[in-house]
Amino acid sequence: MLASLFTIADNFFKNIKQSRRYWKKTEQCLFLETFSDLIEEGLPFNDAISFIQIIMPDKKECLREFESAARDNQSLAKAFSYVISSESKLGRIALAQEQSYITQTLRNISKELLEEDKRKQKLKKALVYPIFLIFSALGLLIGIRHFLLPQITMLLPKDQNSSQNLATIIWWIKRGPDFLLGLLVVSALLIYWFKRYSRPESNLKLAKNVLRFGFLARPIKLFYTYTFIQELANVLKQNASIMIALGQLQNEYMPVTTKLLAHSLEQQLLSGRDVIEIFNSETLFTNELGLVMKRGDETHQVAKKLELYAKDCFIEAEAKIQKAISYIQPLLLLFVGAVITSIYFILLAPVITMIDQLM
């Protein structure tokens, strides 16, 4: 636990040192949209960066690093790592550069970043007030433990049977804040450990196991279906076959989860199984995906059908996320209400005990 805390602190100070490289979601969207428009209009790469430096003067140094990385490595994925931190998005940029549909991919990523920022802001608004109340209640419990607990203890009668309830309340005053703080710290460390050290293979197995919980199955399937088939559709639009497209999705820049799924599907194709049957049998994809591919195959528009279905998956996933966020605040408020009610009874219990003794 101490090692994890030191690691978190070290990363925090590194982020402070590298704050000049930090890009807000809105800044990333502006850069991606502007860069894609300028390149599509035929403006040379260097001129496009120079123009963006004019409209984004605070990012001149980072844009010089971007230009230098693109010139030295001839890889836009490497260059965009100075702007975007998401591995999956960088992999999509690398694949798009190889297949020559870079501008459309940049616009798609810009749209996704904008939606992520909107979702993040809504989540912040939903959480800020309940979290403030939770810490206020926690502070009140700590105050009661330090200032009122000695007086409450003096009211404890000698008869142990009559003081059982009051003794339970005193135990809660002593241990409650430590329990709540410990729960918050352990939860934060578990989330950090999972994000930092979990392996992609384990993540896929975990996702498949979580599918057993009905209310989580649909959002997980939508996520994996959208992230995979949007890139598959982009490659297929370049007149590539399914086999070639799956091979392209295994390039070095793509996320490991995408590589694993593409490799699994490719191996099943090599074994002679039907394409539609393979996609239908993959539990991480939606049940409708096989039907979409069948309709696309019948009309010779597989790439177009997959592209449209990817957009539908994205819209449905966003709707489910927004619905989940709308439930978070009431649940947190209920928890805060329970904590405040318990504090009220803690303060009221000694008075009730004294009244019972007098009667």
mmCIF file with all atom_site columns, C-alpha atoms in Angstrom, residues 21-157:
data_model
loop_
_atom_site.group_PDB
_atom_site.id
_atom_site.type_symbol
_atom_site.label_atom_id
_atom_site.label_alt_id
_atom_site.label_comp_id
_atom_site.label_asym_id
_atom_site.label_entity_id
_atom_site.label_seq_id
_atom_site.pdbx_PDB_ins_code
_atom_site.Cartn_x
_atom_site.Cartn_y
_atom_site.Cartn_z
_atom_site.occupancy
_atom_site.B_iso_or_equiv
_atom_site.pdbx_formal_charge
_atom_site.auth_seq_id
_atom_site.auth_comp_id
_atom_site.auth_asym_id
_atom_site.auth_atom_id
_atom_site.pdbx_PDB_model_num
ATOM 1   C CA . ARG A 1 21  ? 2.297   19.392 -22.247 1.00 0.00 ? 21  ARG A CA 1
ATOM 2   C CA . TYR A 1 22  ? -1.177  19.026 -20.792 1.00 0.00 ? 22  TYR A CA 1
ATOM 3   C CA . TRP A 1 23  ? -3.942  19.494 -23.323 1.00 0.00 ? 23  TRP A CA 1
ATOM 4   C CA . LYS A 1 24  ? -7.538  20.003 -22.316 1.00 0.00 ? 24  LYS A CA 1
ATOM 5   C CA . LYS A 1 25  ? -10.127 18.030 -24.223 1.00 0.00 ? 25  LYS A CA 1
ATOM 6   C CA . THR A 1 26  ? -11.396 21.222 -25.883 1.00 0.00 ? 26  THR A CA 1
ATOM 7   C CA . GLU A 1 27  ? -7.850  22.111 -26.974 1.00 0.00 ? 27  GLU A CA 1
ATOM 8   C CA . GLN A 1 28  ? -7.337  18.626 -28.404 1.00 0.00 ? 28  GLN A CA 1
ATOM 9   C CA . CYS A 1 29  ? -10.603 18.918 -30.348 1.00 0.00 ? 29  CYS A CA 1
ATOM 10  C CA . LEU A 1 30  ? -9.628  22.332 -31.729 1.00 0.00 ? 30  LEU A CA 1
ATOM 11  C CA . PHE A 1 31  ? -6.228  21.049 -32.811 1.00 0.00 ? 31  PHE A CA 1
ATOM 12  C CA . LEU A 1 32  ? -7.589  17.871 -34.443 1.00 0.00 ? 32  LEU A CA 1
ATOM 13  C CA . GLU A 1 33  ? -10.372 19.656 -36.296 1.00 0.00 ? 33  GLU A CA 1
ATOM 14  C CA . THR A 1 34  ? -8.122  22.473 -37.514 1.00 0.00 ? 34  THR A CA 1
ATOM 15  C CA . PHE A 1 35  ? -5.275  20.148 -38.504 1.00 0.00 ? 35  PHE A CA 1
ATOM 16  C CA . SER A 1 36  ? -7.572  17.802 -40.445 1.00 0.00 ? 36  SER A CA 1
ATOM 17  C CA . ASP A 1 37  ? -9.261  20.717 -42.255 1.00 0.00 ? 37  ASP A CA 1
ATOM 18  C CA . LEU A 1 38  ? -5.939  22.298 -43.257 1.00 0.00 ? 38  LEU A CA 1
ATOM 19  C CA . ILE A 1 39  ? -4.456  19.011 -44.478 1.00 0.00 ? 39  ILE A CA 1
ATOM 20  C CA . GLU A 1 40  ? -7.616  18.186 -46.420 1.00 0.00 ? 40  GLU A CA 1
ATOM 21  C CA . GLU A 1 41  ? -7.451  21.596 -48.113 1.00 0.00 ? 41  GLU A CA 1
ATOM 22  C CA . GLY A 1 42  ? -3.960  20.735 -49.357 1.00 0.00 ? 42  GLY A CA 1
ATOM 23  C CA . LEU A 1 43  ? -1.919  22.944 -47.039 1.00 0.00 ? 43  LEU A CA 1
ATOM 24  C CA . PRO A 1 44  ? 1.637   21.608 -46.457 1.00 0.00 ? 44  PRO A CA 1
ATOM 25  C CA . PHE A 1 45  ? 2.303   20.008 -43.076 1.00 0.00 ? 45  PHE A CA 1
ATOM 26  C CA . ASN A 1 46  ? 4.703   22.705 -41.832 1.00 0.00 ? 46  ASN A CA 1
ATOM 27  C CA . ASP A 1 47  ? 2.362   25.516 -42.887 1.00 0.00 ? 47  ASP A CA 1
ATOM 28  C CA . ALA A 1 48  ? -0.549  23.811 -41.108 1.00 0.00 ? 48  ALA A CA 1
ATOM 29  C CA . ILE A 1 49  ? 1.453   23.620 -37.857 1.00 0.00 ? 49  ILE A CA 1
ATOM 30  C CA . SER A 1 50  ? 2.564   27.242 -38.220 1.00 0.00 ? 50  SER A CA 1
ATOM 31  C CA . PHE A 1 51  ? -1.041  28.356 -38.620 1.00 0.00 ? 51  PHE A CA 1
ATOM 32  C CA . ILE A 1 52  ? -2.132  26.363 -35.558 1.00 0.00 ? 52  ILE A CA 1
ATOM 33  C CA . GLN A 1 53  ? 0.693   27.976 -33.549 1.00 0.00 ? 53  GLN A CA 1
ATOM 34  C CA . ILE A 1 54  ? -0.878  31.344 -34.319 1.00 0.00 ? 54  ILE A CA 1
ATOM 35  C CA . ILE A 1 55  ? -4.341  30.389 -33.031 1.00 0.00 ? 55  ILE A CA 1
ATOM 36  C CA . MET A 1 56  ? -2.902  28.373 -30.093 1.00 0.00 ? 56  MET A CA 1
ATOM 37  C CA . PRO A 1 57  ? 0.047   30.471 -28.837 1.00 0.00 ? 57  PRO A CA 1
ATOM 38  C CA . ASP A 1 58  ? 0.141   28.701 -25.455 1.00 0.00 ? 58  ASP A CA 1
ATOM 39  C CA . LYS A 1 59  ? 1.021   25.429 -27.186 1.00 0.00 ? 59  LYS A CA 1
ATOM 40  C CA . LYS A 1 60  ? 3.894   26.637 -29.375 1.00 0.00 ? 60  LYS A CA 1
ATOM 41  C CA . GLU A 1 61  ? 6.544   24.556 -27.628 1.00 0.00 ? 61  GLU A CA 1
ATOM 42  C CA . CYS A 1 62  ? 4.438   21.405 -27.705 1.00 0.00 ? 62  CYS A CA 1
ATOM 43  C CA . LEU A 1 63  ? 3.585   21.977 -31.363 1.00 0.00 ? 63  LEU A CA 1
ATOM 44  C CA . ARG A 1 64  ? 7.313   22.278 -32.174 1.00 0.00 ? 64  ARG A CA 1
ATOM 45  C CA . GLU A 1 65  ? 7.838   18.890 -30.517 1.00 0.00 ? 65  GLU A CA 1
ATOM 46  C CA . PHE A 1 66  ? 4.893   17.535 -32.502 1.00 0.00 ? 66  PHE A CA 1
ATOM 47  C CA . GLU A 1 67  ? 6.382   18.820 -35.767 1.00 0.00 ? 67  GLU A CA 1
ATOM 48  C CA . SER A 1 68  ? 9.852   17.489 -34.912 1.00 0.00 ? 68  SER A CA 1
ATOM 49  C CA . ALA A 1 69  ? 8.530   14.020 -34.002 1.00 0.00 ? 69  ALA A CA 1
ATOM 50  C CA . ALA A 1 70  ? 6.491   13.792 -37.209 1.00 0.00 ? 70  ALA A CA 1
ATOM 51  C CA . ARG A 1 71  ? 9.485   14.872 -39.313 1.00 0.00 ? 71  ARG A CA 1
ATOM 52  C CA . ASP A 1 72  ? 12.024  12.560 -37.638 1.00 0.00 ? 72  ASP A CA 1
ATOM 53  C CA . ASN A 1 73  ? 9.885   9.432  -37.292 1.00 0.00 ? 73  ASN A CA 1
ATOM 54  C CA . GLN A 1 74  ? 7.508   9.895  -40.225 1.00 0.00 ? 74  GLN A CA 1
ATOM 55  C CA . SER A 1 75  ? 4.824   8.640  -37.856 1.00 0.00 ? 75  SER A CA 1
ATOM 56  C CA . LEU A 1 76  ? 1.822   10.750 -36.943 1.00 0.00 ? 76  LEU A CA 1
ATOM 57  C CA . ALA A 1 77  ? 1.029   8.388  -34.066 1.00 0.00 ? 77  ALA A CA 1
ATOM 58  C CA . LYS A 1 78  ? 4.354   9.236  -32.434 1.00 0.00 ? 78  LYS A CA 1
ATOM 59  C CA . ALA A 1 79  ? 3.784   12.937 -33.044 1.00 0.00 ? 79  ALA A CA 1
ATOM 60  C CA . PHE A 1 80  ? 0.229   12.880 -31.720 1.00 0.00 ? 80  PHE A CA 1
ATOM 61  C CA . SER A 1 81  ? 1.458   11.298 -28.481 1.00 0.00 ? 81  SER A CA 1
ATOM 62  C CA . TYR A 1 82  ? 2.436   14.879 -27.524 1.00 0.00 ? 82  TYR A CA 1
ATOM 63  C CA . VAL A 1 83  ? -1.224  15.839 -27.785 1.00 0.00 ? 83  VAL A CA 1
ATOM 64  C CA . ILE A 1 84  ? -3.266  12.680 -27.051 1.00 0.00 ? 84  ILE A CA 1
ATOM 65  C CA . SER A 1 85  ? -2.465  10.168 -24.328 1.00 0.00 ? 85  SER A CA 1
ATOM 66  C CA . SER A 1 86  ? -4.993  7.475  -25.278 1.00 0.00 ? 86  SER A CA 1
ATOM 67  C CA . GLU A 1 87  ? -3.235  4.379  -26.665 1.00 0.00 ? 87  GLU A CA 1
ATOM 68  C CA . SER A 1 88  ? -6.315  3.272  -28.601 1.00 0.00 ? 88  SER A CA 1
ATOM 69  C CA . LYS A 1 89  ? -6.664  6.638  -30.357 1.00 0.00 ? 89  LYS A CA 1
ATOM 70  C CA . LEU A 1 90  ? -2.965  6.714  -31.257 1.00 0.00 ? 90  LEU A CA 1
ATOM 71  C CA . GLY A 1 91  ? -3.296  3.226  -32.724 1.00 0.00 ? 91  GLY A CA 1
ATOM 72  C CA . ARG A 1 92  ? -6.226  4.373  -34.841 1.00 0.00 ? 92  ARG A CA 1
ATOM 73  C CA . ILE A 1 93  ? -4.180  7.324  -36.124 1.00 0.00 ? 93  ILE A CA 1
ATOM 74  C CA . ALA A 1 94  ? -1.306  5.007  -37.099 1.00 0.00 ? 94  ALA A CA 1
ATOM 75  C CA . LEU A 1 95  ? -3.659  2.674  -38.928 1.00 0.00 ? 95  LEU A CA 1
ATOM 76  C CA . ALA A 1 96  ? -5.385  5.586  -40.667 1.00 0.00 ? 96  ALA A CA 1
ATOM 77  C CA . GLN A 1 97  ? -2.026  6.951  -41.843 1.00 0.00 ? 97  GLN A CA 1
ATOM 78  C CA . GLU A 1 98  ? -1.135  3.579  -43.369 1.00 0.00 ? 98  GLU A CA 1
ATOM 79  C CA . GLN A 1 99  ? -4.496  3.315  -45.130 1.00 0.00 ? 99  GLN A CA 1
ATOM 80  C CA . SER A 1 100 ? -4.719  7.030  -46.124 1.00 0.00 ? 100 SER A CA 1
ATOM 81  C CA . TYR A 1 101 ? -7.898  8.081  -44.336 1.00 0.00 ? 101 TYR A CA 1
ATOM 82  C CA . ILE A 1 102 ? -6.247  10.193 -41.671 1.00 0.00 ? 102 ILE A CA 1
ATOM 83  C CA . THR A 1 103 ? -8.491  13.291 -41.838 1.00 0.00 ? 103 THR A CA 1
ATOM 84  C CA . GLN A 1 104 ? -11.713 11.383 -41.242 1.00 0.00 ? 104 GLN A CA 1
ATOM 85  C CA . THR A 1 105 ? -10.147 9.537  -38.305 1.00 0.00 ? 105 THR A CA 1
ATOM 86  C CA . LEU A 1 106 ? -8.981  12.800 -36.736 1.00 0.00 ? 106 LEU A CA 1
ATOM 87  C CA . ARG A 1 107 ? -12.502 14.197 -36.996 1.00 0.00 ? 107 ARG A CA 1
ATOM 88  C CA . ASN A 1 108 ? -13.955 11.056 -35.413 1.00 0.00 ? 108 ASN A CA 1
ATOM 89  C CA . ILE A 1 109 ? -11.469 11.236 -32.549 1.00 0.00 ? 109 ILE A CA 1
ATOM 90  C CA . SER A 1 110 ? -12.255 14.925 -32.064 1.00 0.00 ? 110 SER A CA 1
ATOM 91  C CA . LYS A 1 111 ? -15.949 14.102 -31.779 1.00 0.00 ? 111 LYS A CA 1
ATOM 92  C CA . GLU A 1 112 ? -15.257 11.341 -29.257 1.00 0.00 ? 112 GLU A CA 1
ATOM 93  C CA . LEU A 1 113 ? -13.036 13.627 -27.159 1.00 0.00 ? 113 LEU A CA 1
ATOM 94  C CA . LEU A 1 114 ? -15.768 16.268 -27.140 1.00 0.00 ? 114 LEU A CA 1
ATOM 95  C CA . GLU A 1 115 ? -18.330 13.712 -25.959 1.00 0.00 ? 115 GLU A CA 1
ATOM 96  C CA . GLU A 1 116 ? -15.891 12.466 -23.301 1.00 0.00 ? 116 GLU A CA 1
ATOM 97  C CA . ASP A 1 117 ? -15.414 16.022 -22.045 1.00 0.00 ? 117 ASP A CA 1
ATOM 98  C CA . LYS A 1 118 ? -19.178 16.620 -21.867 1.00 0.00 ? 118 LYS A CA 1
ATOM 99  C CA . ARG A 1 119 ? -19.629 13.351 -19.981 1.00 0.00 ? 119 ARG A CA 1
ATOM 100 C CA . LYS A 1 120 ? -16.795 14.239 -17.605 1.00 0.00 ? 120 LYS A CA 1
ATOM 101 C CA . GLN A 1 121 ? -18.296 17.652 -16.851 1.00 0.00 ? 121 GLN A CA 1
ATOM 102 C CA . LYS A 1 122 ? -21.718 16.131 -16.180 1.00 0.00 ? 122 LYS A CA 1
ATOM 103 C CA . LEU A 1 123 ? -20.142 13.553 -13.883 1.00 0.00 ? 123 LEU A CA 1
ATOM 104 C CA . LYS A 1 124 ? -18.292 16.286 -11.995 1.00 0.00 ? 124 LYS A CA 1
ATOM 105 C CA . LYS A 1 125 ? -21.511 18.241 -11.511 1.00 0.00 ? 125 LYS A CA 1
ATOM 106 C CA . ALA A 1 126 ? -23.280 15.116 -10.288 1.00 0.00 ? 126 ALA A CA 1
ATOM 107 C CA . LEU A 1 127 ? -20.514 14.185 -7.826  1.00 0.00 ? 127 LEU A CA 1
ATOM 108 C CA . VAL A 1 128 ? -19.211 17.474 -6.442  1.00 0.00 ? 128 VAL A CA 1
ATOM 109 C CA . TYR A 1 129 ? -22.108 18.201 -4.042  1.00 0.00 ? 129 TYR A CA 1
ATOM 110 C CA . PRO A 1 130 ? -22.501 14.640 -2.636  1.00 0.00 ? 130 PRO A CA 1
ATOM 111 C CA . ILE A 1 131 ? -18.720 14.303 -2.176  1.00 0.00 ? 131 ILE A CA 1
ATOM 112 C CA . PHE A 1 132 ? -18.636 17.641 -0.357  1.00 0.00 ? 132 PHE A CA 1
ATOM 113 C CA . LEU A 1 133 ? -21.387 16.412 1.959   1.00 0.00 ? 133 LEU A CA 1
ATOM 114 C CA . ILE A 1 134 ? -19.600 13.092 2.561   1.00 0.00 ? 134 ILE A CA 1
ATOM 115 C CA . PHE A 1 135 ? -16.395 14.817 3.645   1.00 0.00 ? 135 PHE A CA 1
ATOM 116 C CA . SER A 1 136 ? -18.383 17.313 5.727   1.00 0.00 ? 136 SER A CA 1
ATOM 117 C CA . ALA A 1 137 ? -20.115 14.444 7.527   1.00 0.00 ? 137 ALA A CA 1
ATOM 118 C CA . LEU A 1 138 ? -16.758 12.725 7.986   1.00 0.00 ? 138 LEU A CA 1
ATOM 119 C CA . GLY A 1 139 ? -15.310 15.896 9.472   1.00 0.00 ? 139 GLY A CA 1
ATOM 120 C CA . LEU A 1 140 ? -18.308 16.172 11.790  1.00 0.00 ? 140 LEU A CA 1
ATOM 121 C CA . LEU A 1 141 ? -17.750 12.603 12.998  1.00 0.00 ? 141 LEU A CA 1
ATOM 122 C CA . ILE A 1 142 ? -14.090 13.360 13.699  1.00 0.00 ? 142 ILE A CA 1
ATOM 123 C CA . GLY A 1 143 ? -15.106 16.501 15.597  1.00 0.00 ? 143 GLY A CA 1
ATOM 124 C CA . ILE A 1 144 ? -17.604 14.543 17.690  1.00 0.00 ? 144 ILE A CA 1
ATOM 125 C CA . ARG A 1 145 ? -14.900 11.952 18.466  1.00 0.00 ? 145 ARG A CA 1
ATOM 126 C CA . HIS A 1 146 ? -12.440 14.563 19.721  1.00 0.00 ? 146 HIS A CA 1
ATOM 127 C CA . PHE A 1 147 ? -14.729 17.022 21.518  1.00 0.00 ? 147 PHE A CA 1
ATOM 128 C CA . LEU A 1 148 ? -17.968 15.259 22.536  1.00 0.00 ? 148 LEU A CA 1
ATOM 129 C CA . LEU A 1 149 ? -16.840 11.677 23.066  1.00 0.00 ? 149 LEU A CA 1
ATOM 130 C CA . PRO A 1 150 ? -15.348 12.351 26.555  1.00 0.00 ? 150 PRO A CA 1
ATOM 131 C CA . GLN A 1 151 ? -18.649 13.883 27.722  1.00 0.00 ? 151 GLN A CA 1
ATOM 132 C CA . ILE A 1 152 ? -20.671 11.051 26.184  1.00 0.00 ? 152 ILE A CA 1
ATOM 133 C CA . THR A 1 153 ? -18.432 8.471  27.882  1.00 0.00 ? 153 THR A CA 1
ATOM 134 C CA . MET A 1 154 ? -19.077 10.122 31.275  1.00 0.00 ? 154 MET A CA 1
ATOM 135 C CA . LEU A 1 155 ? -22.799 9.558  30.739  1.00 0.00 ? 155 LEU A CA 1
ATOM 136 C CA . LEU A 1 156 ? -22.266 5.807  30.368  1.00 0.00 ? 156 LEU A CA 1
ATOM 137 C CA . PRO A 1 157 ? -24.090 4.192  33.356  1.00 0.00 ? 157 PRO A CA 1
#
